[in-house]
Short mmCIF file of C-alpha atoms and ligand atoms in Angstrom, two decimals:
data_model
loop_
_atom_site.label_atom_id
_atom_site.label_comp_id
_atom_site.label_asym_id
_atom_site.label_seq_id
_atom_site.Cartn_x
_atom_site.Cartn_y
_atom_site.Cartn_z
CA MET D 1 17.13 14.40 -4.24
CA LYS D 2 17.40 13.96 -8.01
CA ASN D 3 17.44 10.21 -7.49
CA ILE D 4 14.25 10.38 -5.44
CA ILE D 5 12.36 12.15 -8.20
CA THR D 6 13.61 9.84 -10.93
CA LYS D 7 12.73 6.75 -8.93
CA SER D 8 9.27 8.08 -8.12
CA ILE D 9 8.38 8.71 -11.71
CA ILE D 10 9.30 5.14 -12.56
CA THR D 11 7.21 3.77 -9.71
CA LYS D 12 4.01 5.67 -10.31
CA ASP D 13 2.50 3.22 -12.81
CA ILE D 14 3.08 0.23 -10.55
CA ALA D 15 5.85 -0.90 -12.91
CA ILE D 16 8.71 -0.54 -10.48
CA ARG D 17 12.38 -1.34 -10.39
CA ASN D 18 13.33 -4.03 -7.96
CA ASN D 19 16.85 -5.42 -8.01
CA GLY D 20 17.16 -4.13 -11.56
CA ASN D 21 13.90 -5.70 -12.77
CA ARG D 22 10.68 -3.96 -13.64
CA VAL D 23 7.79 -5.35 -11.61
CA ALA D 24 4.21 -5.69 -12.82
CA ILE D 25 1.66 -6.50 -10.14
CA ILE D 26 -1.55 -8.40 -10.86
CA PRO D 27 -3.93 -7.47 -8.02
CA ILE D 28 -6.50 -9.96 -6.77
CA PHE D 29 -8.86 -8.35 -4.26
CA VAL D 30 -9.85 -10.25 -1.16
CA PRO D 31 -12.48 -8.00 0.46
CA HIS D 32 -13.29 -7.70 4.15
CA ALA D 33 -13.88 -11.48 4.25
CA GLY D 34 -12.87 -12.95 7.56
CA CYS D 35 -11.76 -9.72 9.17
CA PRO D 36 -13.15 -9.52 12.73
CA HIS D 37 -11.97 -5.92 13.13
CA ASP D 38 -13.69 -2.66 12.51
CA CYS D 39 -11.13 0.04 11.80
CA VAL D 40 -12.78 3.48 11.82
CA PHE D 41 -11.79 4.27 8.22
CA CYS D 42 -12.55 0.91 6.65
CA ASN D 43 -15.19 -0.01 4.20
CA GLN D 44 -13.26 -2.65 2.33
CA ARG D 45 -16.11 -3.52 0.03
CA ARG D 46 -16.14 0.05 -1.24
CA ILE D 47 -12.37 0.39 -1.43
CA THR D 48 -12.00 -2.69 -3.55
CA ALA D 49 -15.17 -1.95 -5.59
CA HIS D 50 -16.03 -5.64 -5.23
CA SER D 51 -18.75 -7.01 -2.96
CA GLU D 52 -17.57 -10.59 -3.26
CA ALA D 53 -14.14 -12.15 -3.27
CA SER D 54 -12.91 -13.34 -6.67
CA THR D 55 -13.72 -16.95 -7.46
CA LEU D 56 -10.93 -19.31 -8.50
CA GLU D 57 -12.14 -19.19 -12.09
CA GLU D 58 -12.13 -15.39 -11.99
CA ILE D 59 -8.58 -15.38 -10.67
CA HIS D 60 -7.40 -17.39 -13.68
CA LYS D 61 -9.19 -14.95 -15.98
CA ILE D 62 -7.75 -11.90 -14.19
CA VAL D 63 -4.24 -13.34 -14.44
CA ASP D 64 -4.58 -14.21 -18.15
CA ARG D 65 -6.04 -10.79 -18.97
CA ASN D 66 -3.29 -8.98 -17.07
CA LEU D 67 -0.52 -11.11 -18.57
CA THR D 68 -1.80 -10.35 -22.08
CA THR D 69 -1.70 -6.61 -21.33
CA ILE D 70 1.69 -6.77 -19.62
CA HIS D 71 3.28 -8.71 -22.48
CA ALA D 72 1.64 -6.53 -25.13
CA LYS D 73 3.22 -3.48 -23.52
CA ASN D 74 6.56 -5.15 -22.85
CA HIS D 75 7.89 -7.20 -25.71
CA ALA D 76 10.84 -8.67 -23.81
CA LYS D 77 9.11 -10.80 -21.12
CA GLU D 78 12.38 -11.42 -19.32
CA ASP D 79 12.61 -7.70 -18.47
CA ILE D 80 9.46 -7.89 -16.39
CA HIS D 81 9.07 -9.52 -12.98
CA THR D 82 5.35 -10.36 -12.73
CA GLU D 83 3.75 -10.84 -9.33
CA ILE D 84 0.28 -11.89 -8.25
CA ALA D 85 -0.86 -9.90 -5.20
CA PHE D 86 -3.71 -10.71 -2.83
CA PHE D 87 -4.88 -7.34 -1.52
CA GLY D 88 -7.92 -5.74 0.03
CA GLY D 89 -8.50 -7.53 3.31
CA SER D 90 -6.37 -9.29 5.87
CA PHE D 91 -5.27 -12.26 3.84
CA THR D 92 -3.93 -14.42 6.66
CA ALA D 93 -7.15 -13.84 8.66
CA ILE D 94 -9.47 -15.41 6.11
CA ASP D 95 -10.51 -19.04 6.31
CA VAL D 96 -7.42 -21.24 6.00
CA ALA D 97 -8.97 -23.47 3.33
CA GLU D 98 -9.74 -20.36 1.29
CA GLN D 99 -6.20 -19.02 1.74
CA GLU D 100 -4.84 -22.35 0.54
CA GLN D 101 -7.08 -22.31 -2.53
CA TYR D 102 -5.84 -18.85 -3.51
CA LEU D 103 -2.23 -19.65 -2.72
CA GLY D 104 -2.49 -22.98 -4.53
CA ILE D 105 -3.39 -21.21 -7.78
CA ALA D 106 -0.61 -18.68 -7.32
CA LYS D 107 1.97 -21.36 -6.55
CA GLU D 108 0.89 -23.33 -9.63
CA LEU D 109 1.15 -20.23 -11.86
CA LYS D 110 4.60 -19.55 -10.42
CA ALA D 111 5.71 -23.16 -10.91
CA VAL D 112 4.82 -23.10 -14.62
CA GLY D 113 6.53 -19.72 -15.08
CA LYS D 114 3.40 -17.65 -15.77
CA ILE D 115 4.22 -15.39 -12.84
CA ASP D 116 7.47 -14.76 -10.99
CA GLY D 117 6.30 -13.87 -7.50
CA ILE D 118 3.49 -13.91 -4.95
CA ARG D 119 2.68 -11.17 -2.46
CA ILE D 120 -0.03 -10.78 0.15
CA SER D 121 -1.13 -8.03 2.52
CA THR D 122 -2.32 -8.61 6.06
CA ARG D 123 -2.49 -7.23 9.59
CA PRO D 124 0.61 -7.24 11.83
CA ASP D 125 -1.19 -9.30 14.49
CA CYS D 126 -2.11 -12.00 11.95
CA ILE D 127 1.43 -13.27 11.58
CA ASP D 128 2.62 -16.21 13.68
CA ASP D 129 4.76 -19.30 13.15
CA VAL D 130 1.89 -21.35 11.66
CA VAL D 131 1.03 -18.54 9.22
CA ILE D 132 4.68 -18.13 8.26
CA ALA D 133 5.04 -21.87 7.62
CA ARG D 134 1.91 -21.81 5.42
CA LEU D 135 3.09 -18.81 3.39
CA LYS D 136 6.51 -20.43 2.95
CA SER D 137 4.98 -23.69 1.78
CA TYR D 138 3.13 -21.80 -0.97
CA ASP D 139 6.23 -19.90 -2.11
CA VAL D 140 4.98 -16.45 -1.08
CA ASP D 141 7.73 -13.88 -1.68
CA LEU D 142 6.57 -10.67 -0.08
CA VAL D 143 4.27 -9.86 2.84
CA GLU D 144 2.91 -6.33 3.28
CA LEU D 145 1.70 -5.30 6.72
CA GLY D 146 -0.93 -2.65 7.37
CA ALA D 147 0.98 -0.81 10.09
CA GLN D 148 -0.95 2.46 9.48
CA SER D 149 0.76 4.37 12.32
CA PHE D 150 3.62 3.95 14.77
CA ASP D 151 1.75 5.91 17.42
CA ASP D 152 -0.24 3.69 19.80
CA ASP D 153 -2.74 6.45 20.65
CA VAL D 154 -3.54 6.86 16.94
CA LEU D 155 -3.95 3.08 16.56
CA ILE D 156 -6.34 2.99 19.53
CA ALA D 157 -8.35 5.98 18.27
CA SER D 158 -8.57 4.25 14.88
CA ASN D 159 -9.79 1.02 16.48
CA ARG D 160 -7.03 -0.94 14.78
CA GLY D 161 -6.84 -3.60 17.48
CA HIS D 162 -3.06 -4.00 17.29
CA SER D 163 -0.09 -2.11 18.69
CA THR D 164 3.11 -0.73 17.22
CA SER D 165 5.04 -3.55 18.90
CA ASP D 166 2.95 -6.06 16.90
CA VAL D 167 4.36 -4.46 13.74
CA ALA D 168 7.97 -4.68 14.89
CA CYS D 169 7.46 -8.27 16.03
CA ALA D 170 5.81 -9.36 12.74
CA MET D 171 8.54 -7.67 10.68
CA LYS D 172 11.23 -9.46 12.68
CA ARG D 173 9.55 -12.84 12.15
CA LEU D 174 8.98 -12.29 8.44
CA LYS D 175 12.54 -11.17 7.84
CA ALA D 176 13.95 -14.09 9.85
CA ALA D 177 11.89 -16.42 7.64
CA GLY D 178 13.38 -14.83 4.51
CA PHE D 179 10.34 -12.93 3.18
CA GLN D 180 10.58 -9.58 1.50
CA THR D 181 8.48 -7.15 3.49
CA GLY D 182 6.29 -4.11 2.97
CA LEU D 183 4.72 -1.55 5.29
CA GLN D 184 1.59 0.49 4.67
CA LEU D 185 1.11 3.79 6.52
CA MET D 186 -1.94 6.04 6.77
CA VAL D 187 -1.82 9.78 7.32
CA GLY D 188 -4.44 11.92 9.08
CA LEU D 189 -6.09 9.22 11.23
CA PRO D 190 -7.93 10.31 14.41
CA GLY D 191 -5.39 11.78 16.85
CA ASP D 192 -2.69 11.98 14.19
CA THR D 193 -0.49 15.04 13.65
CA LYS D 194 2.17 15.95 11.12
CA ALA D 195 4.90 15.23 13.70
CA LYS D 196 3.39 11.82 14.54
CA SER D 197 3.12 10.82 10.88
CA ILE D 198 6.71 11.85 10.18
CA GLU D 199 7.86 9.89 13.23
CA SER D 200 5.85 6.92 11.91
CA ALA D 201 7.77 7.13 8.63
CA ARG D 202 11.06 7.20 10.56
CA ARG D 203 10.10 4.17 12.62
CA ALA D 204 8.85 2.34 9.54
CA ALA D 205 12.13 3.12 7.74
CA ALA D 206 14.08 1.79 10.73
CA LEU D 207 12.44 -1.62 10.16
CA SER D 208 13.91 -1.68 6.61
CA PRO D 209 10.87 -2.71 4.56
CA ASP D 210 11.56 -3.51 0.91
CA VAL D 211 8.44 -1.63 -0.17
CA ALA D 212 6.12 0.93 1.40
CA ARG D 213 2.80 2.58 0.65
CA ILE D 214 1.48 5.85 2.04
CA TYR D 215 -2.26 6.44 2.13
CA PRO D 216 -3.72 9.83 3.11
CA VAL D 217 -7.01 9.20 4.92
CA VAL D 218 -10.08 9.44 2.71
CA VAL D 219 -13.37 9.47 4.64
CA LEU D 220 -15.79 6.99 3.12
CA LYS D 221 -19.52 6.81 3.59
CA ASP D 222 -20.77 4.11 5.97
CA THR D 223 -17.69 4.10 8.16
CA ALA D 224 -17.20 5.05 11.81
CA LEU D 225 -14.96 7.88 10.62
CA ALA D 226 -17.83 9.30 8.55
CA ASP D 227 -19.99 9.34 11.72
CA GLN D 228 -17.19 11.08 13.64
CA MET D 229 -16.83 13.63 10.87
CA CYS D 230 -20.57 14.32 10.79
CA ASP D 231 -20.74 15.10 14.51
CA GLY D 232 -17.49 17.09 14.50
CA ARG D 233 -15.30 14.62 16.41
CA TYR D 234 -13.04 14.15 13.39
CA ILE D 235 -11.87 16.90 11.07
CA PRO D 236 -10.18 15.76 7.83
CA TRP D 237 -6.80 17.33 7.09
CA ALA D 238 -6.55 20.09 4.52
CA GLU D 239 -4.94 18.97 1.26
CA LEU D 240 -1.97 21.31 1.72
CA GLU D 241 -1.18 19.88 5.16
CA MET D 242 -1.56 16.35 3.81
CA VAL D 243 0.78 16.96 0.86
CA ASP D 244 3.37 18.60 3.09
CA THR D 245 3.32 15.70 5.56
CA VAL D 246 3.36 12.93 2.95
CA LYS D 247 6.22 14.67 1.14
CA GLU D 248 8.40 14.41 4.26
CA MET D 249 7.37 10.79 4.85
CA TYR D 250 8.08 9.89 1.24
CA LYS D 251 11.56 11.38 1.44
CA ILE D 252 12.36 9.55 4.70
CA LEU D 253 11.22 6.18 3.35
CA THR D 254 12.83 6.57 -0.07
CA GLU D 255 16.13 7.77 1.36
CA SER D 256 16.16 4.75 3.70
CA GLY D 257 16.08 2.46 0.65
CA ALA D 258 12.39 1.47 0.78
CA ASN D 259 10.69 1.39 -2.60
CA VAL D 260 7.57 3.54 -2.14
CA ILE D 261 5.25 1.82 -4.59
CA ARG D 262 2.06 3.77 -3.91
CA VAL D 263 1.14 7.18 -2.55
CA GLY D 264 -2.60 7.84 -2.30
CA LEU D 265 -5.64 5.64 -2.67
CA LYS D 266 -6.16 4.34 -6.19
CA SER D 267 -9.09 5.80 -8.09
CA THR D 268 -11.87 3.25 -8.72
CA ASP D 269 -15.52 3.39 -9.75
CA ASN D 270 -16.44 4.25 -6.16
CA ILE D 271 -13.37 6.24 -5.13
CA ARG D 272 -13.57 9.51 -7.08
CA ASN D 273 -13.79 13.11 -5.94
CA ASP D 274 -17.32 13.36 -7.37
CA SER D 275 -18.47 10.08 -5.79
CA GLU D 276 -21.14 10.23 -3.10
CA SER D 277 -19.17 7.51 -1.27
CA VAL D 278 -16.26 9.89 -0.68
CA LEU D 279 -16.96 12.45 2.05
CA SER D 280 -13.58 14.19 2.36
CA ASP D 281 -11.08 15.63 -0.12
CA TYR D 282 -9.80 13.06 -2.58
CA HIS D 283 -7.23 13.80 -5.26
CA PRO D 284 -6.82 11.03 -7.87
CA ALA D 285 -3.29 12.22 -8.64
CA PHE D 286 -2.17 12.87 -5.07
CA PHE D 287 1.28 11.42 -5.78
CA GLU D 288 1.80 14.04 -8.50
CA LEU D 289 1.12 16.78 -5.93
CA VAL D 290 3.78 15.30 -3.66
CA LEU D 291 6.30 14.96 -6.49
CA SER D 292 5.65 18.54 -7.58
CA GLU D 293 6.40 19.79 -4.06
CA ILE D 294 9.64 17.79 -3.98
CA ALA D 295 10.62 19.14 -7.40
CA LEU D 296 9.88 22.70 -6.22
CA GLU D 297 12.01 22.21 -3.10
CA THR D 298 14.87 20.92 -5.25
CA MET D 299 14.64 23.87 -7.65
CA ILE D 300 14.60 26.39 -4.81
CA ARG D 301 17.66 24.75 -3.27
CA VAL D 302 19.53 24.81 -6.61
CA PHE D 303 18.64 28.47 -7.24
CA ASP D 304 19.66 29.42 -3.69
CA ALA D 305 22.99 27.62 -4.10
CA GLN D 306 23.61 29.34 -7.44
CA ASN D 307 22.79 32.74 -5.96
CA ARG D 308 25.17 32.12 -3.09
CA ASP D 309 27.98 31.16 -5.51
CA GLU D 310 27.52 34.32 -7.63
S1 SF4 Z 401 -8.14 -4.89 9.54
FE1 SF4 Z 401 -8.20 -4.28 7.38
S2 SF4 Z 401 -10.01 -5.27 6.53
FE2 SF4 Z 401 -10.21 -5.36 8.75
S3 SF4 Z 401 -11.44 -3.57 9.32
FE3 SF4 Z 401 -9.29 -2.98 9.48
S4 SF4 Z 401 -8.70 -2.11 7.48
FE4 SF4 Z 401 -10.65 -3.23 7.23
#
């Protein structure tokens, strides 16, 4: 348990330990572009706080700005493993020419040693042999899949448009091709329960992802989930229930060896608890709540053990 807490505190600022190296991630947001799906919780434009995808020129600027900050904070460059990450939408579902433009820049930056790795996030049903060959040819290192839940009823109620078997199949293909992998899970989707979420964490852990993220559902304005909430078909989980569930999921994933690199949606200009875009509870330091609960559990266990020994 002590190891879990120590590891979590290191991971919370994105700088994470991976094979002994600290990792700094430079995020490039690729909003909803190209996604033909309509998941009930999704308003990608709002989540990413960008209405347009970054241009190629902007990507160069973002990378340079981030590298300056990373190196200013970390004097010994060799201690830091720097990765460019294409997040926000379903990367492998966007126009192929666009993917290749993005990946071309990343590959070039990697080739000249400005960055050390490339990661993308996508849907489990947007991985096939052609996609894998393309990602390989551009030296992508890690692919994160938005699994969200390992309960098919929850996936259907959330209008995800893929099944749990798509996740297992995509993970198998990615691992066989030599990619590092990541899984993203959501908690509190329509039809979800604490038991289902914990089972999702177990099934995700069984697929041995290198990294994982856990996102409690936040209801955003202008989404199908917001409509369901307004007419009473969806009731957001209470914060206490959410913390308790995520705590168990975090422990399962961490103990399985997955590096849990994010817990809770990142605070942005639009994602704040006082934002009119956010219709349900949102805690900007949700991860701290989870860590506090784990620390409390540990303390109670230690005190109980001491009392028993006396
Ligand atoms: S697949 Fe991703 S980008 Fe597309 S609607 Fe769902 S969450 Fe949004």
